[in-house]
Coordinates of C-alpha atoms in Angstrom, one line a residue:
X1 CA -143.4 98.2 12.3
X2 CA -140.8 99.0 14.9
X3 CA -140.8 102.6 13.9
X4 CA -144.6 102.7 14.2
X5 CA -144.5 101.1 17.7
X6 CA -141.8 103.5 18.7
X7 CA -143.9 106.4 17.4
X8 CA -147.0 105.2 19.3
X9 CA -145.0 104.9 22.5
X10 CA -143.6 108.4 22.1
X11 CA -147.0 109.8 21.4
X12 CA -148.3 108.3 24.6
X13 CA -145.6 110.1 26.6
X14 CA -146.2 113.3 24.6
X15 CA -150.0 113.2 25.4
X16 CA -149.2 112.9 29.1
X17 CA -146.7 115.7 29.0
X18 CA -149.1 118.0 27.0
X19 CA -151.9 117.5 29.4
X20 CA -152.4 119.9 32.3
X21 CA -151.2 118.7 35.6
X22 CA -153.6 116.3 37.2
X23 CA -154.1 116.2 40.9
X24 CA -154.2 112.8 42.6
X25 CA -157.4 111.7 44.2
X26 CA -155.4 110.8 47.3
X27 CA -153.8 114.3 47.5
X28 CA -152.0 116.8 45.4
X29 CA -148.8 115.2 44.0
X30 CA -145.5 117.1 43.9
X31 CA -144.9 118.8 40.6
X32 CA -141.5 119.9 39.6
X33 CA -142.5 121.2 36.2
X34 CA -140.2 123.3 34.0
X35 CA -140.5 126.4 36.2
X36 CA -139.1 124.5 39.2
X37 CA -135.7 124.4 37.7
X38 CA -133.6 127.4 38.6
X39 CA -132.3 129.9 36.0
X40 CA -128.8 128.5 36.7
X41 CA -130.0 125.1 35.7
X42 CA -131.5 126.5 32.5
X43 CA -128.4 128.5 31.6
X44 CA -126.2 125.5 32.3
X45 CA -128.2 123.2 30.1
X46 CA -128.3 125.8 27.3
X47 CA -124.5 126.1 27.4
X48 CA -124.2 122.3 27.4
X49 CA -126.3 121.7 24.4
X50 CA -125.3 124.8 22.4
X51 CA -122.3 123.3 20.7
X52 CA -122.1 119.8 22.0
X53 CA -121.3 118.3 18.6
X54 CA -118.7 120.9 17.6
X55 CA -115.5 119.1 18.3
X56 CA -114.1 116.3 20.5
X57 CA -112.5 118.6 23.0
X58 CA -115.5 120.7 23.5
X59 CA -117.8 117.7 23.8
X60 CA -115.6 116.1 26.5
X61 CA -115.5 119.4 28.4
X62 CA -119.3 119.7 28.3
X63 CA -119.7 116.1 29.4
X64 CA -117.3 116.5 32.3
X65 CA -119.0 119.7 33.4
X66 CA -122.4 118.0 33.2
X67 CA -121.3 115.1 35.4
X68 CA -119.7 117.5 37.9
X69 CA -122.7 119.9 37.9
X70 CA -125.3 117.1 38.5
X71 CA -123.2 115.4 41.2
X72 CA -122.9 118.7 43.1
X73 CA -126.7 119.4 43.0
X74 CA -128.5 119.1 46.3
X75 CA -130.8 116.1 46.4
X76 CA -133.9 118.2 46.4
X77 CA -132.8 119.9 43.2
X78 CA -132.0 116.8 41.1
X79 CA -135.7 116.1 40.4
X80 CA -136.4 119.6 38.9
X81 CA -133.2 119.5 37.0
X82 CA -134.1 116.1 35.4
X83 CA -137.6 117.3 34.5
X84 CA -136.1 120.4 32.9
X85 CA -133.7 118.3 30.9
X86 CA -136.5 116.1 29.6
X87 CA -138.8 119.0 28.8
X88 CA -136.4 121.3 27.1
X89 CA -134.1 118.8 25.4
X90 CA -136.4 115.8 24.6
X91 CA -138.0 115.3 21.2
X92 CA -139.4 118.3 19.3
X93 CA -143.1 117.6 19.8
X94 CA -144.3 120.2 17.2
X95 CA -142.0 118.8 14.6
X96 CA -143.1 115.3 15.4
X97 CA -146.8 116.0 15.1
X98 CA -146.3 117.8 11.7
X99 CA -144.4 114.8 10.3
X100 CA -146.9 112.3 11.7
X101 CA -149.7 114.2 9.9
X102 CA -147.8 114.1 6.6
X103 CA -147.3 110.3 6.9
X104 CA -150.9 109.6 7.9
X105 CA -152.3 111.8 5.1
X106 CA -150.3 110.1 2.3
X107 CA -152.5 107.6 0.5
X108 CA -149.8 106.0 -1.7
X109 CA -147.8 104.2 0.9
X110 CA -145.2 103.3 -1.8
X111 CA -144.5 107.0 -2.5
X112 CA -140.8 107.9 -2.0
X113 CA -142.0 110.9 0.0
X114 CA -143.4 108.5 2.6
X115 CA -140.0 106.9 3.1
X116 CA -138.4 110.4 3.3
X117 CA -141.0 111.4 5.9
X118 CA -140.4 108.2 7.8
X119 CA -136.7 109.0 8.0
X120 CA -137.5 112.5 9.2
X121 CA -139.8 111.0 11.8
X122 CA -137.0 108.6 12.9
X123 CA -134.7 111.6 13.5
X124 CA -137.4 113.6 15.2
X125 CA -138.0 110.6 17.6
X126 CA -134.4 110.9 18.8
X127 CA -134.4 113.2 21.8
X128 CA -131.7 115.7 22.2
X129 CA -130.6 114.3 25.5
X130 CA -129.9 111.0 23.8
X131 CA -127.0 112.8 22.1
X132 CA -125.7 114.0 25.4
X133 CA -126.0 110.5 27.0
X134 CA -124.1 109.0 24.0
X135 CA -121.3 111.5 24.4
X136 CA -121.2 110.9 28.2
X137 CA -120.6 107.2 27.7
X138 CA -117.3 108.0 25.9
X139 CA -115.7 109.9 28.8
X140 CA -114.0 108.3 31.8
X141 CA -116.6 107.3 34.4
X142 CA -119.4 108.2 32.0
X143 CA -121.1 104.8 31.8
X144 CA -121.2 104.5 35.6
X145 CA -122.6 108.0 35.9
X146 CA -125.4 107.1 33.5
X147 CA -126.2 103.9 35.4
X148 CA -126.4 106.0 38.6
X149 CA -128.4 108.7 36.8
X150 CA -131.0 106.1 35.7
X151 CA -131.2 104.9 39.3
X152 CA -132.1 108.5 40.4
X153 CA -134.7 108.6 37.6
X154 CA -136.3 105.4 38.7
X155 CA -136.4 106.6 42.3
X156 CA -138.0 109.8 41.2
X157 CA -140.6 107.9 39.2
X158 CA -141.5 105.9 42.3
X159 CA -141.8 109.1 44.5
X160 CA -145.0 111.1 44.8
X161 CA -144.6 113.2 41.6
X162 CA -147.3 114.5 39.2
X163 CA -148.4 112.6 36.1
X164 CA -146.6 115.1 33.9
X165 CA -143.3 114.8 35.8
X166 CA -143.7 111.0 35.7
X167 CA -144.0 111.1 31.9
X168 CA -141.0 113.3 31.6
X169 CA -139.0 110.9 33.8
X170 CA -140.2 108.0 31.7
X171 CA -138.9 109.7 28.6
X172 CA -135.4 109.9 30.2
X173 CA -135.7 106.4 31.5
X174 CA -136.7 104.9 28.1
X175 CA -133.7 106.6 26.5
X176 CA -131.2 105.4 29.1
X177 CA -132.7 101.8 29.2
X178 CA -132.3 101.6 25.4
X179 CA -128.7 102.7 25.5
X180 CA -127.7 100.6 28.5
X181 CA -129.3 97.5 27.0
X182 CA -127.0 98.0 24.0
X183 CA -123.9 98.7 26.0
X184 CA -124.4 95.8 28.5
X185 CA -124.8 93.0 26.1
X186 CA -122.8 89.8 26.7
X187 CA -120.1 90.8 24.2
X188 CA -119.2 93.8 26.4
X189 CA -119.2 92.0 29.7
X190 CA -116.3 90.1 31.3
X191 CA -116.8 87.0 33.4
X192 CA -114.6 86.8 36.5
X193 CA -114.4 84.3 39.3
X194 CA -114.2 85.7 42.8
X195 CA -112.0 83.7 45.3
X196 CA -110.6 84.5 48.8
X197 CA -107.5 85.7 47.0
X198 CA -109.3 88.1 44.7
X199 CA -108.7 91.9 45.3
X200 CA -110.1 92.9 48.7
X201 CA -112.3 95.6 47.3
X202 CA -114.0 93.1 44.9
X203 CA -114.6 90.6 47.7
X204 CA -116.0 93.4 49.9
X205 CA -118.4 94.6 47.1
X206 CA -119.6 91.0 46.5
X207 CA -120.3 90.8 50.3
X208 CA -122.1 94.2 50.4
X209 CA -124.2 93.6 47.3
X210 CA -125.5 90.2 48.4
X211 CA -129.3 90.6 48.4
X212 CA -130.7 87.1 48.7
X213 CA -128.8 85.5 51.6
X214 CA -127.2 88.1 53.8
X215 CA -123.4 87.9 54.4
X216 CA -122.8 88.8 58.0
X217 CA -119.1 88.1 58.7
X218 CA -115.9 87.6 56.8
X219 CA -116.2 83.9 57.7
X220 CA -119.4 83.9 55.7
X221 CA -117.9 85.3 52.6
X222 CA -114.8 83.1 53.0
X223 CA -117.0 80.1 52.9
X224 CA -119.1 81.3 49.9
X225 CA -116.0 81.8 47.8
X226 CA -114.1 78.7 49.1
X227 CA -114.1 75.0 48.4
X228 CA -117.2 73.5 46.8
X229 CA -118.4 77.0 46.1
X230 CA -118.1 79.2 43.0
X231 CA -118.8 82.9 42.9
X232 CA -118.8 84.6 39.4
X233 CA -119.4 88.2 38.5
X234 CA -119.9 90.1 35.3
X235 CA -118.0 93.4 35.0
X236 CA -118.1 96.0 32.3
X237 CA -114.9 97.5 30.7
X238 CA -116.3 101.0 31.4
X239 CA -117.0 100.1 35.0
X240 CA -113.7 98.4 36.1
X241 CA -113.7 96.6 39.5
X242 CA -117.5 97.0 39.8
X243 CA -119.6 93.8 39.8
X244 CA -122.8 94.3 37.9
X245 CA -124.2 90.8 38.4
X246 CA -123.1 88.3 41.0
X247 CA -123.9 84.5 40.9
X248 CA -123.2 82.2 43.8
X249 CA -123.1 78.5 43.1
X250 CA -122.7 75.4 45.3
X251 CA -121.1 72.3 44.1
X252 CA -122.9 69.3 45.7
X253 CA -123.4 65.6 45.3
X254 CA -127.1 66.0 44.9
X255 CA -129.4 69.0 44.1
X256 CA -129.7 70.7 47.5
X257 CA -133.2 71.4 48.9
X258 CA -132.2 73.4 51.9
X259 CA -130.3 76.6 52.0
X260 CA -129.0 75.8 55.4
X261 CA -126.8 73.1 54.0
X262 CA -125.2 75.7 51.7
X263 CA -124.8 78.9 53.5
X264 CA -124.2 77.6 57.1
X265 CA -121.1 76.0 58.4
X266 CA -120.8 72.3 57.4
X267 CA -121.4 71.4 61.1
X268 CA -124.9 73.0 60.8
X269 CA -127.4 72.2 63.4
X270 CA -131.1 73.2 62.8
X271 CA -131.6 76.6 64.3
X272 CA -135.3 76.0 65.2
X273 CA -136.6 74.4 68.3
X274 CA -139.9 72.6 67.5
X275 CA -142.0 71.8 70.5
X276 CA -144.7 69.1 70.8
X277 CA -146.9 71.2 73.2
X278 CA -147.5 74.8 74.2
X279 CA -144.9 74.4 77.0
X280 CA -141.4 73.2 76.3
X281 CA -141.3 69.6 77.3
X282 CA -139.0 68.5 80.2
X283 CA -138.2 65.4 78.3
X284 CA -136.6 66.6 75.1
X285 CA -136.3 63.2 73.4
X286 CA -139.2 64.0 71.0
X287 CA -137.6 67.4 70.2
X288 CA -134.2 65.8 69.5
X289 CA -135.9 63.1 67.4
X290 CA -137.6 65.8 65.3
X291 CA -134.4 67.7 64.9
X292 CA -132.6 64.5 63.8
X293 CA -135.4 63.6 61.4
X294 CA -135.1 67.0 59.7
X295 CA -131.3 66.9 59.7
X296 CA -131.3 63.4 58.2
X297 CA -133.7 64.5 55.5
X298 CA -131.2 67.1 54.2
X299 CA -128.6 66.1 51.6
X300 CA -125.1 65.7 53.0
X301 CA -122.7 68.5 52.5
X302 CA -119.5 67.7 50.6
X303 CA -116.5 67.0 52.8
X304 CA -114.2 69.9 53.3
X305 CA -111.1 67.8 52.6
X306 CA -110.3 64.5 51.0
X307 CA -109.6 62.9 54.4
X308 CA -113.0 63.8 55.8
X309 CA -116.1 61.7 55.4
X310 CA -118.1 63.4 58.1
X311 CA -118.5 67.1 57.5
X312 CA -120.4 67.4 60.8
X313 CA -117.2 66.4 62.6
X314 CA -115.0 68.8 60.7
X315 CA -112.9 71.1 62.9
X316 CA -111.8 74.6 62.1
X317 CA -108.1 73.5 62.4
X318 CA -108.6 71.2 59.4
X319 CA -110.1 73.8 57.2
X320 CA -107.9 74.6 54.1
X321 CA -105.3 77.3 54.5
X322 CA -105.8 80.6 52.7
X323 CA -105.5 80.0 48.9
X324 CA -105.9 76.2 49.2
X325 CA -108.8 74.3 47.9
X326 CA -109.5 70.6 48.7
X327 CA -112.2 69.3 46.5
X328 CA -113.1 65.7 45.7
X329 CA -114.5 65.6 42.2
X330 CA -116.5 62.4 43.1
X331 CA -118.5 64.5 45.6
X332 CA -119.5 67.0 42.8
X333 CA -122.4 65.9 40.7
X334 CA -124.6 69.0 40.8
X335 CA -124.2 72.8 40.5
X336 CA -126.8 74.7 42.5
X337 CA -127.3 78.4 41.8
X338 CA -128.5 79.7 45.1
X339 CA -128.1 83.5 44.7
X340 CA -128.1 85.8 41.8
X341 CA -128.0 89.6 42.4
X342 CA -128.1 92.5 40.0
X343 CA -126.1 95.1 41.9
X344 CA -127.0 98.3 40.1
X345 CA -130.5 99.7 40.3
X346 CA -129.8 101.7 37.2
X347 CA -129.5 98.5 35.2
X348 CA -133.0 97.3 36.2
X349 CA -134.7 95.7 33.2
X350 CA -131.4 95.1 31.4
X351 CA -131.1 91.4 31.0
X352 CA -127.8 90.0 32.2
X353 CA -128.6 87.2 34.6
X354 CA -129.5 84.7 31.9
X355 CA -126.1 85.3 30.2
X356 CA -124.3 84.9 33.4
X357 CA -125.9 81.5 34.2
X358 CA -125.0 80.3 30.7
X359 CA -121.5 81.5 31.0
X360 CA -121.0 79.9 34.4
X361 CA -122.5 76.6 33.2
X362 CA -119.9 76.6 30.4
X363 CA -117.1 77.3 32.9
X364 CA -118.2 74.6 35.3
X365 CA -118.4 72.0 32.5
X366 CA -114.8 72.9 31.5
X367 CA -113.7 72.4 35.1
X368 CA -115.8 69.3 35.8
X369 CA -116.6 67.5 32.4
X370 CA -118.8 65.0 34.3
X371 CA -121.1 67.6 35.7
X372 CA -124.6 67.2 34.3
X373 CA -127.1 68.5 37.0
X374 CA -127.7 72.2 37.0
X375 CA -130.4 73.8 39.2
X376 CA -131.3 76.8 41.2
X377 CA -132.3 76.9 44.9
X378 CA -134.6 79.9 44.8
X379 CA -136.6 81.9 47.3
X380 CA -140.3 82.6 46.7
X381 CA -140.7 86.2 47.5
X382 CA -144.3 87.3 47.7
X383 CA -145.8 83.8 48.3
X384 CA -146.8 84.4 52.0
X385 CA -148.3 87.8 51.1
X386 CA -150.3 86.3 48.3
X387 CA -151.4 83.4 50.5
X388 CA -152.6 85.7 53.3
X389 CA -154.5 87.8 50.8
X390 CA -156.3 84.8 49.4
X391 CA -157.2 83.5 52.9
X392 CA -158.4 86.8 54.2
X393 CA -160.6 87.3 51.1
X394 CA -162.1 83.8 51.6
X395 CA -162.8 84.6 55.2
X396 CA -164.4 88.0 54.4
X397 CA -166.6 86.5 51.7
X398 CA -167.8 83.8 54.0
X399 CA -168.5 86.3 56.8
X400 CA -170.9 88.3 54.6
X401 CA -172.7 85.1 53.6
X402 CA -171.5 84.8 50.0
X403 CA -170.1 81.7 48.3
X404 CA -166.2 81.9 48.3
X405 CA -166.1 79.6 45.2
X406 CA -163.1 77.4 45.1
X407 CA -162.1 76.8 48.8
X408 CA -158.6 77.8 49.8
X409 CA -158.1 74.6 52.0
X410 CA -159.3 71.1 51.1
X411 CA -161.5 69.2 53.5
X412 CA -158.7 66.9 54.7
X413 CA -156.5 69.9 55.3
X414 CA -159.2 71.6 57.4
X415 CA -159.6 68.4 59.5
X416 CA -155.9 68.3 60.3
X417 CA -156.1 71.9 61.5
X418 CA -159.3 71.4 63.6
X419 CA -157.4 70.2 66.8
X420 CA -155.5 73.5 66.9
X421 CA -158.6 75.8 66.6
X422 CA -158.7 78.4 69.3
X423 CA -161.8 79.7 71.1
X424 CA -161.9 83.0 69.1
X425 CA -161.5 81.2 65.8
X426 CA -164.6 80.4 63.9
X427 CA -163.1 77.8 61.6
X428 CA -159.8 76.0 60.8
X429 CA -159.3 78.5 58.0
X430 CA -159.0 81.2 60.7
X431 CA -156.5 79.0 62.5
X432 CA -154.5 78.6 59.3
X433 CA -154.5 82.3 58.7
X434 CA -153.3 83.0 62.3
X435 CA -150.6 80.4 62.1
X436 CA -149.3 81.8 58.9
X437 CA -149.3 85.3 60.3
X438 CA -147.6 84.5 63.6
X439 CA -145.3 81.7 62.3
X440 CA -146.6 79.8 65.4
X441 CA -146.8 76.5 63.5
X442 CA -143.0 76.5 63.0
X443 CA -142.2 75.8 66.7
X444 CA -144.8 73.0 67.1
X445 CA -144.2 69.5 65.7
X446 CA -147.9 68.6 65.2
X447 CA -148.8 71.9 63.7
X448 CA -145.9 71.6 61.3
X449 CA -147.2 68.3 60.1
X450 CA -150.6 69.8 59.6
X451 CA -149.2 72.8 57.7
X452 CA -147.0 71.0 55.2
X453 CA -149.9 69.8 53.0
X454 CA -151.7 73.1 52.4
X455 CA -148.5 75.1 52.2
X456 CA -146.9 72.8 49.6
X457 CA -150.1 72.6 47.5
X458 CA -150.9 76.3 47.6
X459 CA -147.3 77.1 46.7
X460 CA -147.5 74.9 43.7
X461 CA -150.7 76.7 42.7
X462 CA -149.0 80.1 43.2
X463 CA -146.0 79.2 41.0
X464 CA -147.7 77.1 38.3
X465 CA -151.2 78.6 38.0
X466 CA -151.0 82.3 39.1
X467 CA -150.1 84.5 36.1
X468 CA -149.7 88.1 35.2
X469 CA -150.2 88.9 31.5
X470 CA -149.7 85.2 30.8
X471 CA -146.4 84.9 32.7
X472 CA -145.6 83.6 36.2
X473 CA -146.7 86.0 38.8
X474 CA -143.6 85.4 40.9
X475 CA -140.7 87.4 39.6
X476 CA -138.1 84.8 40.4
X477 CA -140.1 82.1 38.7
X478 CA -140.6 84.3 35.7
X479 CA -136.8 84.8 35.5
X480 CA -135.8 81.1 35.5
X481 CA -138.8 80.0 33.4
X482 CA -137.8 82.6 30.8
X483 CA -134.3 81.1 30.8
X484 CA -135.8 77.7 30.0
X485 CA -135.7 76.1 33.4
X486 CA -138.2 73.5 34.6
X487 CA -140.3 74.0 37.8
X488 CA -138.7 70.9 39.3
X489 CA -139.2 70.6 43.1
X490 CA -140.8 72.6 45.9
X491 CA -139.0 72.2 49.2
X492 CA -140.5 72.5 52.7
X493 CA -138.4 73.8 55.7
X494 CA -135.9 74.9 53.1
X495 CA -135.2 78.3 54.5
X496 CA -135.8 78.5 58.2
X497 CA -134.5 82.0 58.7
X498 CA -136.7 84.9 59.6
X499 CA -136.6 86.1 56.0
X500 CA -137.6 82.6 54.8
X501 CA -140.6 82.5 57.2
X502 CA -141.8 86.0 56.3
X503 CA -141.3 85.6 52.5
X504 CA -142.5 82.0 51.9
X505 CA -143.2 80.1 55.1
X506 CA -139.8 78.3 54.8
X507 CA -140.5 77.0 51.2
X508 CA -137.9 77.3 48.4
X509 CA -138.0 75.9 44.9
X510 CA -135.5 74.2 42.5
X511 CA -135.7 75.4 38.9
X512 CA -133.8 72.7 37.0
X513 CA -131.8 73.4 33.9
X514 CA -131.8 70.5 31.4
X515 CA -129.3 71.9 28.9
X516 CA -130.7 70.0 25.9
X517 CA -134.2 71.5 26.4
X518 CA -133.7 75.0 27.8
X519 CA -134.0 76.7 24.5
X520 CA -137.3 74.9 23.6
X521 CA -138.6 75.5 27.1
X522 CA -137.8 79.2 27.0
X523 CA -139.5 79.6 23.6
X524 CA -142.6 77.8 24.8
X525 CA -142.8 79.9 27.9
X526 CA -142.2 83.3 26.2
X527 CA -144.3 82.6 23.2
X528 CA -147.1 80.3 24.4
X529 CA -146.9 81.0 28.2
X530 CA -146.4 77.3 28.9
X531 CA -144.7 76.3 32.1
X532 CA -142.8 73.0 32.1
X533 CA -143.2 71.4 35.5
X534 CA -142.0 68.1 36.8
X535 CA -144.3 65.2 37.8
X536 CA -143.3 65.9 41.4
X537 CA -144.8 69.4 41.3
X538 CA -147.8 68.4 39.3
X539 CA -148.5 65.6 41.9
X540 CA -148.6 68.2 44.6
X541 CA -151.4 70.1 42.8
X542 CA -153.3 66.8 42.3
X543 CA -152.8 65.1 45.7
X544 CA -153.4 67.8 48.3
X545 CA -149.7 68.6 48.9
X546 CA -148.3 65.1 49.6
X547 CA -145.3 64.3 47.4
X548 CA -142.1 62.4 47.2
X549 CA -138.7 63.7 46.3
X550 CA -137.8 63.1 42.7

């Protein structure tokens, strides 16, 4: 069955490659085609493949020459070179079609000739460039070269190329993804903890690769690898001192529901300045009361030293010296995974994050045997864009006199927004849209109270209900649910940075890992598309957004 599916996939690529070039309805797409490659490229590839399997020395020489030749190519010639490589040194399409006809014409499926033909088909489905890639992986720097090569191919696919060139790139991409998935399995990966005393180049790379919560200064990275924090990376033996996945973990007393308590200084003060009216009030008592209420609602950060009970009063002079770590195990009951980053675009689609989380859980349990609570604190990229799309569609449908069907906002939510409706807004739904677009609600106490209900409820709907091919629409949700986590808690005002506002209206989510049920949860999600959610999340869906912390 696997052979048949592989054959069908290859046939799909072949049919695209054999078709004449198709012009885009939005304009003519760039076509590299075979003729775009220079004669030098063609001669070089012919030399490379002429005796690539002759002997070890010749093979290594060809591989080194190939790596050097490709790296020296100008950027605008790499696309034509890759298309030429895929076209001339892919699978033999004529041979493949002939064998496929023999197999399909054989009536007796138990005939030994069918098995022989199937084996010939298997060999025909192996593109010639796969042999080159396999040899490249065996020379120094070859694996890293192939990872970067796939990144170039993915970038080329996303550019404005013709359908034929896209199919050629996909052929190279499929081959490399298959090989990299084999080479980057957990058995070939090394787990390493990063501390302030780790090699400087590794610490610098971890800082540079951080994609979820930006690291701005050396003080930031020092805190994220310091006390009550763990930073682990996966490296590959063929890519020494090069992190391929990075996982940042906070060790806390309770499961955190605000990223500010993790990535900011322990003396964190809320960075926002809510106002109770359009003008900043002269009497700031209400403002300070609001700030205090928000701050008090956040879980306490663990003390930075055994002598400290108030992290807000901690001075820089009392911070541990370089290399020292003061951690009170009684303050550590939870491990919160707040950032996981795949550092190499060329490894896109190669699953490693799941293995890293499992490996880190095991390490933490060895270090803290009493540790039982494991959870993420995850962003919700795409939620605000999805929300605005839904709201704008509902408004448009209403304006043309059609029934929008299920309303975006509930009657009680609309009534809470009514007092903030402007003269140019026809309904509270317009008000809601404008507040989400402008982030205006965030600096107004009363508007914040009116927004919490619909934002929480619609976010729960987005994470739990919205699907793509049966799986969660949100990619971060899909990742953690695939790993067997539970959609456990949605948090309001959890990320008050500009990025948090523009991505998800300050909301973040905890995906909780209950170790005794992760395997069953993962299987139910992957096979039956069933999302396990906590009563807290389900209550948001059923009660208009009001919920209590579980």
